[in-house]
XYZ file of C-alpha atoms in Angstrom:
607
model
C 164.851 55.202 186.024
C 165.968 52.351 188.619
C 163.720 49.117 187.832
C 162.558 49.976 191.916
C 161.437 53.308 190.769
C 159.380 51.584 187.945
C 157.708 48.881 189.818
C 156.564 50.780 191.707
C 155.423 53.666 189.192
C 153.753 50.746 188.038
C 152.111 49.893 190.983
C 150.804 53.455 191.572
C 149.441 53.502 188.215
C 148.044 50.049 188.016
C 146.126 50.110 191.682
C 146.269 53.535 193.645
C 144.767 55.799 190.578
C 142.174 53.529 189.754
C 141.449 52.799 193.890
C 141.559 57.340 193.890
C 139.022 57.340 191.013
C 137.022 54.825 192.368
C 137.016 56.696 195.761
C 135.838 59.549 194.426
C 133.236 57.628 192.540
C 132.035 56.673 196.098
C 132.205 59.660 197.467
C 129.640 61.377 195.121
C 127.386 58.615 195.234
C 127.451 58.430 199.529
C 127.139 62.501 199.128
C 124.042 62.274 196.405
C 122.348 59.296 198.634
C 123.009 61.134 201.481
C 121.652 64.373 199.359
C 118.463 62.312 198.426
C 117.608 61.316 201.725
C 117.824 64.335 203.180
C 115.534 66.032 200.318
C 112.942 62.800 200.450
C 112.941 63.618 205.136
C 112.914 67.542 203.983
C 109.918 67.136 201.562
C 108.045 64.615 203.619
C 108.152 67.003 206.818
C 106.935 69.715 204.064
C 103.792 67.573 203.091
C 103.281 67.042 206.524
C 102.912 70.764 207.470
C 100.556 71.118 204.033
C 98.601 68.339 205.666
C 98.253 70.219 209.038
C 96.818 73.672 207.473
C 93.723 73.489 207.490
C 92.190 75.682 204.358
C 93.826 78.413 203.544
C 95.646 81.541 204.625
C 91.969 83.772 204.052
C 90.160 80.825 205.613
C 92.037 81.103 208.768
C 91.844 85.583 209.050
C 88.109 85.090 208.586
C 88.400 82.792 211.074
C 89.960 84.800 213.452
C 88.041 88.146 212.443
C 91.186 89.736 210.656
C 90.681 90.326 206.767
C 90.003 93.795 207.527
C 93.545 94.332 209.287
C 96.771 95.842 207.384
C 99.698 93.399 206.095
C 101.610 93.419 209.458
C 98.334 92.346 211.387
C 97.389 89.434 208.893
C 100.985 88.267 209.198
C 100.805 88.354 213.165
C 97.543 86.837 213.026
C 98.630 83.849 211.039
C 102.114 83.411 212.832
C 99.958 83.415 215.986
C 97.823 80.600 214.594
C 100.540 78.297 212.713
C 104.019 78.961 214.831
C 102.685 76.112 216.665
C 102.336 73.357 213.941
C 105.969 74.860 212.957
C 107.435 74.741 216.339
C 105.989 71.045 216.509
C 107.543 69.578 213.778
C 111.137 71.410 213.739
C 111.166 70.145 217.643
C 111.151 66.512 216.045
C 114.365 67.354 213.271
C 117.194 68.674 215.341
C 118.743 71.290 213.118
C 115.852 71.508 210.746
C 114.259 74.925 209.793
C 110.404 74.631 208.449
C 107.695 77.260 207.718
C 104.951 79.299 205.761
C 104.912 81.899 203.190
C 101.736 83.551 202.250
C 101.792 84.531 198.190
C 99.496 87.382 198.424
C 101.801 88.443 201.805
C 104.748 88.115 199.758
C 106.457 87.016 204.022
C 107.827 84.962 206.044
C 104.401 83.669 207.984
C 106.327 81.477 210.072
C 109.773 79.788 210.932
C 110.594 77.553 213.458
C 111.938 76.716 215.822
C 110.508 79.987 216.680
C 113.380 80.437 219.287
C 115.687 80.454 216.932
C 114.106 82.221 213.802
C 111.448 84.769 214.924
C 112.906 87.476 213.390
C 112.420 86.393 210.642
C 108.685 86.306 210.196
C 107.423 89.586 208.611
C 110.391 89.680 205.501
C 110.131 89.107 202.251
C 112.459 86.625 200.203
C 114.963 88.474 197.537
C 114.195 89.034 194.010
C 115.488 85.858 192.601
C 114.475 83.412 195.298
C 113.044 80.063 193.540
C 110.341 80.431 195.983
C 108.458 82.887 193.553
C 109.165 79.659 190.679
C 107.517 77.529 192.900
C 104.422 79.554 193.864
C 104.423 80.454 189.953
C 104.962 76.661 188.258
C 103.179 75.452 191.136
C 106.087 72.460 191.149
C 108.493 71.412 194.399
C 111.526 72.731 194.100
C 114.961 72.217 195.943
C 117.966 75.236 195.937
C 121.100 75.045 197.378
C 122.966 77.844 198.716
C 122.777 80.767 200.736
C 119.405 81.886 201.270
C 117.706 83.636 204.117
C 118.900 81.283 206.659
C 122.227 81.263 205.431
C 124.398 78.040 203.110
C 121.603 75.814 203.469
C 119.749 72.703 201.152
C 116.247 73.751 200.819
C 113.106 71.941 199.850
C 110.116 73.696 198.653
C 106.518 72.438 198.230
C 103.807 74.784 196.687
C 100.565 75.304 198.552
C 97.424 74.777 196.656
C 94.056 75.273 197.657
C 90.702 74.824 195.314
C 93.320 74.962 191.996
C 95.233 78.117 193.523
C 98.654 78.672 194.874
C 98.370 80.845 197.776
C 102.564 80.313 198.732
C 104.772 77.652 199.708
C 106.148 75.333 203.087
C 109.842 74.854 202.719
C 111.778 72.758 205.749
C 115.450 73.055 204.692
C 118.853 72.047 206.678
C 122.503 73.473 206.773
C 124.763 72.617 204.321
C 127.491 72.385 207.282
C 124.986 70.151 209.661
C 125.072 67.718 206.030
C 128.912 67.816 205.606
C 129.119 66.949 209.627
C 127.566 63.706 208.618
C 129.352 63.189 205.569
C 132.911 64.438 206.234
C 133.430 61.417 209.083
C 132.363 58.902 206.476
C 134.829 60.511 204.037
C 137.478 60.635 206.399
C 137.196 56.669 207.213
C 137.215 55.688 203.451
C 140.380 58.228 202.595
C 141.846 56.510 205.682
C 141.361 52.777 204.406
C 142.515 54.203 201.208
C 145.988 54.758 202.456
C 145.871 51.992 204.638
C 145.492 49.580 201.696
C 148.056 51.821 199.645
C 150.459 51.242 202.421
C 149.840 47.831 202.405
C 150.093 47.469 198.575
C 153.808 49.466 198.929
C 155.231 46.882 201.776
C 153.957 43.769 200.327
C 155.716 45.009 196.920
C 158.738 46.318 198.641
C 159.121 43.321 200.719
C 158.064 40.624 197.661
C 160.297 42.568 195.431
C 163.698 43.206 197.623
C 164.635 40.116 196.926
C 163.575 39.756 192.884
C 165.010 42.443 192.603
C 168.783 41.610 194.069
C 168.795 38.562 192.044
C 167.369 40.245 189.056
C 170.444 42.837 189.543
C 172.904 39.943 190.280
C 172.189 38.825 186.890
C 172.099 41.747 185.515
C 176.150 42.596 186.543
C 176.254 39.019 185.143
C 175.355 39.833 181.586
C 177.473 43.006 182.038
C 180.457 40.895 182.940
C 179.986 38.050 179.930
C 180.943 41.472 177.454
C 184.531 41.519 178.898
C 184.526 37.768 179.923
C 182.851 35.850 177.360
C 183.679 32.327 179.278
C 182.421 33.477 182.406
C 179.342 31.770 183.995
C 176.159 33.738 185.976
C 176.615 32.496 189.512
C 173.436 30.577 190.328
C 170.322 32.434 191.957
C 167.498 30.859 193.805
C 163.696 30.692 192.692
C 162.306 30.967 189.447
C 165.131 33.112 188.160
C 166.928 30.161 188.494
C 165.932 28.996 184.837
C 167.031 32.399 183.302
C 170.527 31.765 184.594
C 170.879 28.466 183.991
C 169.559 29.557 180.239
C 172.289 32.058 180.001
C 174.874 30.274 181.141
C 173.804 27.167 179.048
C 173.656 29.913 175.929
C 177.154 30.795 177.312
C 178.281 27.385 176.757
C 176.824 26.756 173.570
C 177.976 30.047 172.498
C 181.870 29.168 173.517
C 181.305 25.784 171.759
C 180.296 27.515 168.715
C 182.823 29.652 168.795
C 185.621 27.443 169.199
C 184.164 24.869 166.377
C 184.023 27.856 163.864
C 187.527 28.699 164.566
C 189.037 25.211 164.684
C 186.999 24.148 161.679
C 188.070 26.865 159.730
C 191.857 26.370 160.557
C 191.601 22.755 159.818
C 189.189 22.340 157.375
C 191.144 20.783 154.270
C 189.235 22.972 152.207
C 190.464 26.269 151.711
C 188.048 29.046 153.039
C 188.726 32.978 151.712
C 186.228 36.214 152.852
C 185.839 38.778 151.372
C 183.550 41.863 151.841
C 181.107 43.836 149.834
C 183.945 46.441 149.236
C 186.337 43.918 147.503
C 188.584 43.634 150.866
C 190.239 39.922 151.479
C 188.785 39.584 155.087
C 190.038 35.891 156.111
C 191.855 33.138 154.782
C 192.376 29.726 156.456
C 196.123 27.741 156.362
C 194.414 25.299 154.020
C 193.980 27.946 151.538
C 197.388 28.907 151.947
C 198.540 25.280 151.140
C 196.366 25.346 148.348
C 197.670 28.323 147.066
C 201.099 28.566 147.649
C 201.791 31.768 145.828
C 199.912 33.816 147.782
C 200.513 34.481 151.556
C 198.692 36.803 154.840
C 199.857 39.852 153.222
C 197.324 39.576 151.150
C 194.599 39.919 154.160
C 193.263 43.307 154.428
C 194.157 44.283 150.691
C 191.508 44.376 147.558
C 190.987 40.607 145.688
C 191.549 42.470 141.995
C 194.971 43.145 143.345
C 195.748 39.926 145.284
C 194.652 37.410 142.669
C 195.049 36.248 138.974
C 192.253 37.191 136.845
C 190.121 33.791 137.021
C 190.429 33.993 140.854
C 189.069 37.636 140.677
C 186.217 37.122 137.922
C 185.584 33.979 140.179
C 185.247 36.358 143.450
C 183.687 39.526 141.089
C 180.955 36.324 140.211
C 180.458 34.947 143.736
C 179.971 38.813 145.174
C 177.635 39.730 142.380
C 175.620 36.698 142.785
C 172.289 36.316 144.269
C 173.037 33.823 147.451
C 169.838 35.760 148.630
C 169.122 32.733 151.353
C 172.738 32.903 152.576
C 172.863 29.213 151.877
C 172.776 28.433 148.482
C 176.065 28.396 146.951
C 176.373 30.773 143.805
C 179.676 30.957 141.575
C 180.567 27.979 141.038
C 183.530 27.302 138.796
C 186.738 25.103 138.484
C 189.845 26.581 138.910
C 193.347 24.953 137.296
C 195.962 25.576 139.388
C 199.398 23.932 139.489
C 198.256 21.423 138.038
C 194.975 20.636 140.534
C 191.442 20.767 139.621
C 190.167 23.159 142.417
C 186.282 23.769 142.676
C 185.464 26.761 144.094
C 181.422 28.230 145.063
C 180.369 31.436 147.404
C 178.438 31.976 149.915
C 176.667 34.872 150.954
C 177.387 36.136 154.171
C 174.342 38.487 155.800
C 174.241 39.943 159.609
C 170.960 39.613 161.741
C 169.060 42.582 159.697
C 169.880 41.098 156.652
C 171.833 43.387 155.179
C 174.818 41.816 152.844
C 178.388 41.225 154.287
C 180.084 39.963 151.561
C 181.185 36.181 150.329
C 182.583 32.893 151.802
C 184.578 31.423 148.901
C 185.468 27.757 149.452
C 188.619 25.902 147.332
C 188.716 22.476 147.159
C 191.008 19.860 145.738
C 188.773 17.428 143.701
C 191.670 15.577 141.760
C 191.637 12.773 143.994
C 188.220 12.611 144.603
C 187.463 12.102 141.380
C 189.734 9.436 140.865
C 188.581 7.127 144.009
C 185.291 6.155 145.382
C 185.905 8.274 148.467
C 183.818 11.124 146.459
C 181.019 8.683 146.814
C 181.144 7.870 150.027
C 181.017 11.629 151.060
C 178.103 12.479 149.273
C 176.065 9.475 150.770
C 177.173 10.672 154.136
C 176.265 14.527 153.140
C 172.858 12.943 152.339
C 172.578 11.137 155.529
C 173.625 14.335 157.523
C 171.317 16.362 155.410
C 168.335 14.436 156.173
C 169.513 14.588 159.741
C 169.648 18.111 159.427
C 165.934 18.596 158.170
C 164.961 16.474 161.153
C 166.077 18.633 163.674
C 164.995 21.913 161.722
C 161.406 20.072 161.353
C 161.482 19.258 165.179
C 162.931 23.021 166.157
C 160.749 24.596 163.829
C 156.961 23.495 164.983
C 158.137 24.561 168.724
C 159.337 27.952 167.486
C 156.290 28.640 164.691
C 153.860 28.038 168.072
C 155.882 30.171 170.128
C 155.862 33.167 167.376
C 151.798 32.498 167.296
C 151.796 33.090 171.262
C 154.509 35.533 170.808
C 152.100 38.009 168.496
C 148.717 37.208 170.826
C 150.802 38.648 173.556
C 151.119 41.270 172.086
C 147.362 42.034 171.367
C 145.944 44.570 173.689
C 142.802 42.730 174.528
C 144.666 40.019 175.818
C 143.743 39.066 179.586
C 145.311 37.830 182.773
C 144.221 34.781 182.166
C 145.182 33.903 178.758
C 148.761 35.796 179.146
C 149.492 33.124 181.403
C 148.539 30.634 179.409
C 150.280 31.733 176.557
C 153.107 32.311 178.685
C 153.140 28.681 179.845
C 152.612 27.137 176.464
C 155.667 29.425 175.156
C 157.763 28.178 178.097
C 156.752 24.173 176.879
C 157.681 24.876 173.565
C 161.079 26.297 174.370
C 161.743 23.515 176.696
C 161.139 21.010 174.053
C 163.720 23.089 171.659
C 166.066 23.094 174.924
C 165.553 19.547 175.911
C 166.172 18.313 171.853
C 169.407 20.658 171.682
C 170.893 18.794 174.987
C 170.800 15.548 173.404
C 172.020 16.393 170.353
C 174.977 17.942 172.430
C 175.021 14.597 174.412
C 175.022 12.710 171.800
C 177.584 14.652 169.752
C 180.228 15.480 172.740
C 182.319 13.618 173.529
C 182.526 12.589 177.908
C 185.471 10.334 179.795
C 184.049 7.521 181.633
C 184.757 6.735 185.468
C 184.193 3.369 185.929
C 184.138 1.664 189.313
C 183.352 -1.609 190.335
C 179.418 -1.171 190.971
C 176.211 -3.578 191.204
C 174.083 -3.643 188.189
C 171.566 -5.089 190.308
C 171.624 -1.803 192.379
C 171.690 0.225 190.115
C 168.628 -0.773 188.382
C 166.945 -0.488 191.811
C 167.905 2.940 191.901
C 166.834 3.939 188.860
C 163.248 2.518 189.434
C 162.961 4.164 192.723
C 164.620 7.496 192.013
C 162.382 8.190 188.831
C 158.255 8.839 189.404
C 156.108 6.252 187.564
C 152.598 7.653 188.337
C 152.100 9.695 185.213
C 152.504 6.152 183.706
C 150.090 2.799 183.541
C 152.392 0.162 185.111
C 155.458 0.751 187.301
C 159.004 -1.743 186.732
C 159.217 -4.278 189.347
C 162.770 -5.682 189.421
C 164.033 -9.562 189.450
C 167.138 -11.255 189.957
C 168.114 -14.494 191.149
C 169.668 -14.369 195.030
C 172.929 -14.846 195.132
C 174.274 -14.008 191.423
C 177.122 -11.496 191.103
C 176.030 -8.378 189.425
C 179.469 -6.408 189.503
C 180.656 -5.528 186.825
C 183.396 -1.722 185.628
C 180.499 1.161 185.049
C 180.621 4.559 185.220
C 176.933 4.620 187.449
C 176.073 7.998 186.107
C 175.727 7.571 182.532
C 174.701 3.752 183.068
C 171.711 5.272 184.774
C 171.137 7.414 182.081
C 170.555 4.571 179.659
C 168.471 2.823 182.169
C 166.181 5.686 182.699
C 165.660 6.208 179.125
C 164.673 2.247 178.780
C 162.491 1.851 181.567
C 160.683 5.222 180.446
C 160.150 3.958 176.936
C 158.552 0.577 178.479
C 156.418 2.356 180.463
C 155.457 4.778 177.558
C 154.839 1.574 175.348
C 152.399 -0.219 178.730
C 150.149 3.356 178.610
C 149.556 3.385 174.897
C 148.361 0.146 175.042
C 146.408 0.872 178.089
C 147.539 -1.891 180.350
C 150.240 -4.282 180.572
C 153.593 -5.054 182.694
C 157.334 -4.023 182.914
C 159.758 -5.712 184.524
C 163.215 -5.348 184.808
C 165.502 -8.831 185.055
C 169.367 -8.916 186.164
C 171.182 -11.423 185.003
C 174.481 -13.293 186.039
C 175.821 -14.404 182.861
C 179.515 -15.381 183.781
C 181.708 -13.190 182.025
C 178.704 -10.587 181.988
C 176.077 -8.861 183.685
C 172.867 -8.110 181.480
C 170.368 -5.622 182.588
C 167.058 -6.222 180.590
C 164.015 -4.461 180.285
C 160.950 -6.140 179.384
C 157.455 -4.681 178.889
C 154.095 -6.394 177.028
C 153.024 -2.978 175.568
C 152.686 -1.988 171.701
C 156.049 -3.551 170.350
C 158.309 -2.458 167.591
C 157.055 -3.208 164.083
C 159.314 -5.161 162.009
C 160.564 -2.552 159.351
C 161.418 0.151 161.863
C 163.582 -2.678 164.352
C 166.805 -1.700 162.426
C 166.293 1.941 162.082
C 166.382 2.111 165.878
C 169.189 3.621 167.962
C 169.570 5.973 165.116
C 168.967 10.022 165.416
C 165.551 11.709 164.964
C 164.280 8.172 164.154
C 161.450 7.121 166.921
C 158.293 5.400 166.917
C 156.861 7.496 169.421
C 154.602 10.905 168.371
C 156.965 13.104 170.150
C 160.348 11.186 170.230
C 163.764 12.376 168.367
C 165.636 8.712 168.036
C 168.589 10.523 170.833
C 166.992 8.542 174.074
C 168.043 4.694 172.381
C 170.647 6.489 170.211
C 172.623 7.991 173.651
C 172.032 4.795 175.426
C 173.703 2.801 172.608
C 176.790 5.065 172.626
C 176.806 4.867 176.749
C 177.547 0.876 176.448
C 179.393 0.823 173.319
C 181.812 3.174 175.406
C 181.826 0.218 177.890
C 182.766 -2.098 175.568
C 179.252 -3.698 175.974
C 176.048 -3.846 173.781
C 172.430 -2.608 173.608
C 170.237 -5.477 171.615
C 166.486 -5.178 171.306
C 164.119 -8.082 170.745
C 159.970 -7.144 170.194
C 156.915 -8.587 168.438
C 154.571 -6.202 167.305
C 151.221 -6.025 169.981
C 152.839 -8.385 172.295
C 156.173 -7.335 173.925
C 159.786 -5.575 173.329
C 163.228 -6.298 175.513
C 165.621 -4.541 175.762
C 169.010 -5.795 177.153
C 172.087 -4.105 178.216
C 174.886 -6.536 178.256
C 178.033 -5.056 180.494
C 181.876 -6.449 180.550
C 182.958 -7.829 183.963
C 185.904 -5.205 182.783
C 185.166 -2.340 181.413
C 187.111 -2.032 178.216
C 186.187 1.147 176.987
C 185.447 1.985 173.212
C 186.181 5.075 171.591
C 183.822 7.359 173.059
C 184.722 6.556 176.800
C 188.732 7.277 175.903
């Protein structure tokens, strides 16, 4: 089903059944309150023709000398006497029928308007008439249906005189005269109905048209990256935007990834050899090779029992048999002796997304030398420093993604409003951009970027950095100083120069609002040979024992910081061959100065 076809299944579902249920709702209730006021008019014109017989039926034929007279004489007498009052008050109701009927009679006394229902005077009503319940119970009753008049809604009000019912007054109206006032009322709210139902499908059709095209643009996007994995989503406007930009950032990343894993395992000194759960030698890298001369790519694809010695093979037997149940804990460890090399050699055990097992990463390495120099000890202090790193970034990725797993699973709670979807859905979206915004700098920070330097003003582009960036979420806004007439060129590539600025002007700023008040201003300064930029603010300052840890990765003073802001901005000028150097006192100010070459003579990074 197209995603068209759904929407607006969706829409059908969502508004036009419950707007069809709700019509019908409203129709019963106009047709019962138009029901009940027709029965409360019916039975008030009924008490008002019990009001206007006077006595009863007997009093009336002694009255007029006729209790000695046969059935059809009584019932002429009394039609002659009451067809007026009858006549009277059906002339007021156009399309009402009222009259008498005498018990003891068992007839039709009278019915007007007489014009219209004269015959009927004289008859009887049919065996199963709730007329005879009425004059029985001595209760009103209404029927509906065809009676003697025909498909009518009939009200019936018992006649009592002196604790006896001597018949009943009914005053009843055609069911068709009722649906002639009901049907137009009907008709107008079936019409707005599927006026608002057209209105619903055109603002959706027109609203969506476009969603949908970019929505599908994308979509042949995705369908593309199978056969092209390098190729990038071409960009979309609106809020779709982000979901492209996403991919095509998860594109990158992926490509990276991709080409790291393979270069690293071609490179790696270490030799690296997979194998699956079956005993098959997936993949061997050229330093394993090297390592182990006697053994070549023929070996790739056969089993390990047949490819290796027997240490190798208990060794592989071990590291397959193993637990490695995190997929990151190395199991099987062992020393190998091999042409005369100590070789240490551990597993790892390789799972896919379900979990389910793979098979083993066995790693070979050469530790002869190692042992022998201090160079062992230098690489495990820097596998400490990385490993702390490491839990850094996994500490700051992993509170984001535990809060967006809680939103995540109230989402998907069926009492879950509007309302709060939103705002689940918008503190999701925060938390992903803060994952997002710490994976860019560690890519900025890692990657490596060519400078293009040009003779620029430092002066200017400090001014452009205050004005381009908005300060009102902050308490104090940089002014800028510089003495008149001081040359402020110096080789920068403006881009990344602004970066660094930006990031120091921001921290100032951040360090003026926790204190709640304070200054930051941002001095240019001809020094000769140089060109400082410096940014000085009298907020919080640095204490003392975290000065040198700064400018280093996932090291801040700030709540929400990751060290990358200071840590990028230090790599930006050391790849100008210039400095970053902070000066602060704790409660009373911090500077921060960028010191630039007249000639850029680019470090490492900016080759």
């Amino acid at each position: 089903m197209r995603l068209t076809t759904r929407l607006l299944l969706f829409v059908f579902l969502s508004v036009i059944v419950p707007m069809i249920g709700l019509s019908l709702f409203l129709k019963q209730e106009i047709t019962d309150s138009i029901l009940g006021e027709k029965r409360d008019k019916l039975f008030g014109l009924a008490r008002q023709l019990d009001g206007a017989l006077e006595g009863s039926f007997d009093d009336i034929l002694a009255a007029e000398a006729a209790l000695g007279l046969d059935r059809e004489g009584k019932i002429a007498v009394l039609n002659a006497r009451l067809r007026g009052i009858t006549d009277f008050v059906a002339s007021g109701n156009d399309g009402v029928g009222v009259g008498y009927y005498g018990k003891e009679l068992d007839a039709v006394l009278t019915y007007g308007p007489s014009g219209q229902f004269q015959y009927m005077v004289g008859r009887s009503i049919f065996e199963g008439h709730q007329g005879y319940e009425v004059m029985a119970t001595g209760k009103p009753m209404v029927q509906t249906g065809a009676l003697v008049r025909g498909d009518i809604l009939n009200c019936m009000w018992p006649i009592s005189r002196n604790g006896t019912i001597i018949g009943y007054i009914w005053s009843n109206e055609t069911l068709d005269r009722i649906g002639g006032q009901l049907d137009p009322i009907i008709r107008r709210m079936y019409l707005i109905d599927a006026l608002i139902f057209f209105l619903i499908y055109a603002s959706v059709a027109l609203t969506m048209k476009g969603l949908l095209d970019r929505i599908m643009s994308i979509k042949k996007g995705i369908d593309v990256l199978f056969h092209m994995p390098n190729y990038h989503i071409p960009p979309v406007s609106g809020e779709l935007s982000v979901i492209v930009s996403t991919i095509n950032d998860l594109v990158d990343t992926t490509n990276i990834v991709k080409c790291y894993n393979k270069n690293i395992l071609e490179s790696v000194l270490n030799g690296v050899l997979a194998v699956s759960c079956s005993g098959t030698v997936t993949r061997a890298n050229k330093a394993f090779f090297e390592l182990f001369p006697g053994f070549d790519e023929v070996s790739i694809g056969g089993g390990y029992r047949e490819a290796f010695p027997p240490d190798m093979a208990a060794l592989i037997a071990k590291g397959l048999d193993g637990d490695g149940s995190d997929g990151t804990s190395p199991s099987g460890m062992a020393e190998l002796l091999h042409g005369g090399k100590v070789i240490e050699a551990y597993a790892n055990t390789m799972f896919d997304e379900t979990g389910s097992r793979l098979g083993a990463v066995f790693i070979f390495r050469d530790i002869t030398v190692m042992r022998r120099y201090e160079r062992e000890i230098q690489e495990k202090d820097r596998a400490a420093a990385l490993g702390q790193m490491a839990l850094a970034v996994v500490h700051e990725v992993r509170n984001p993604m535990t809060s967006v797993k809680g939103f995540a699973q109230l989402l998907l709670r069926p009492d879950v409003d509007e309302e709060k979807r939103t705002k689940y859905l918008g503190l999701i979206d925060d938390e992903l951009n803060r994952v997002n915004r710490l994976l860019n700098e560690m890519l900025l920070y890692g990657g490596r970027s060519r400078l293009e330097p040009r003779p620029s003003s430092i002066l200017a582009v400090v001014c452009d950095s205050v004005d381009r960036n908005d300060w009102s979420g902050y308490a104090a806004k940089p002014c800028v100083k510089a003495a008149s007439g001081g040359d402020y060129v110096a080789d920068i590539d403006v881009f990344k120069v602004g970066q660094a600025l930006d990031n120091i002007l921001k921290n100032a700023c951040e360090a003026v609002a926790a204190k709640g008040s304070g200054r930051v201003v941002a001095l240019v300064k001809d020094l000769g040979g140089t060109v400082e930029g410096r940014g000085v603010d009298s907020g919080t300052g640095i204490p003392p024992d975290a000065l040198p840890k700064l400018c280093v990765p996932m090291f801040s003073t700030k709540k929400s910081g990751n060290g990358f802001g200071l840590a990028i901005s230090r790599k930006i000028m050391e790849a100008h061959g210039g400095g970053l150097f902070i000066d602060s006192v704790e409660g009373v100010y911090t500077a921060v100065s960028l010191v630039f070459q007249r000639e850029c003579k680019p470090g490492e990074e900016g080759r």
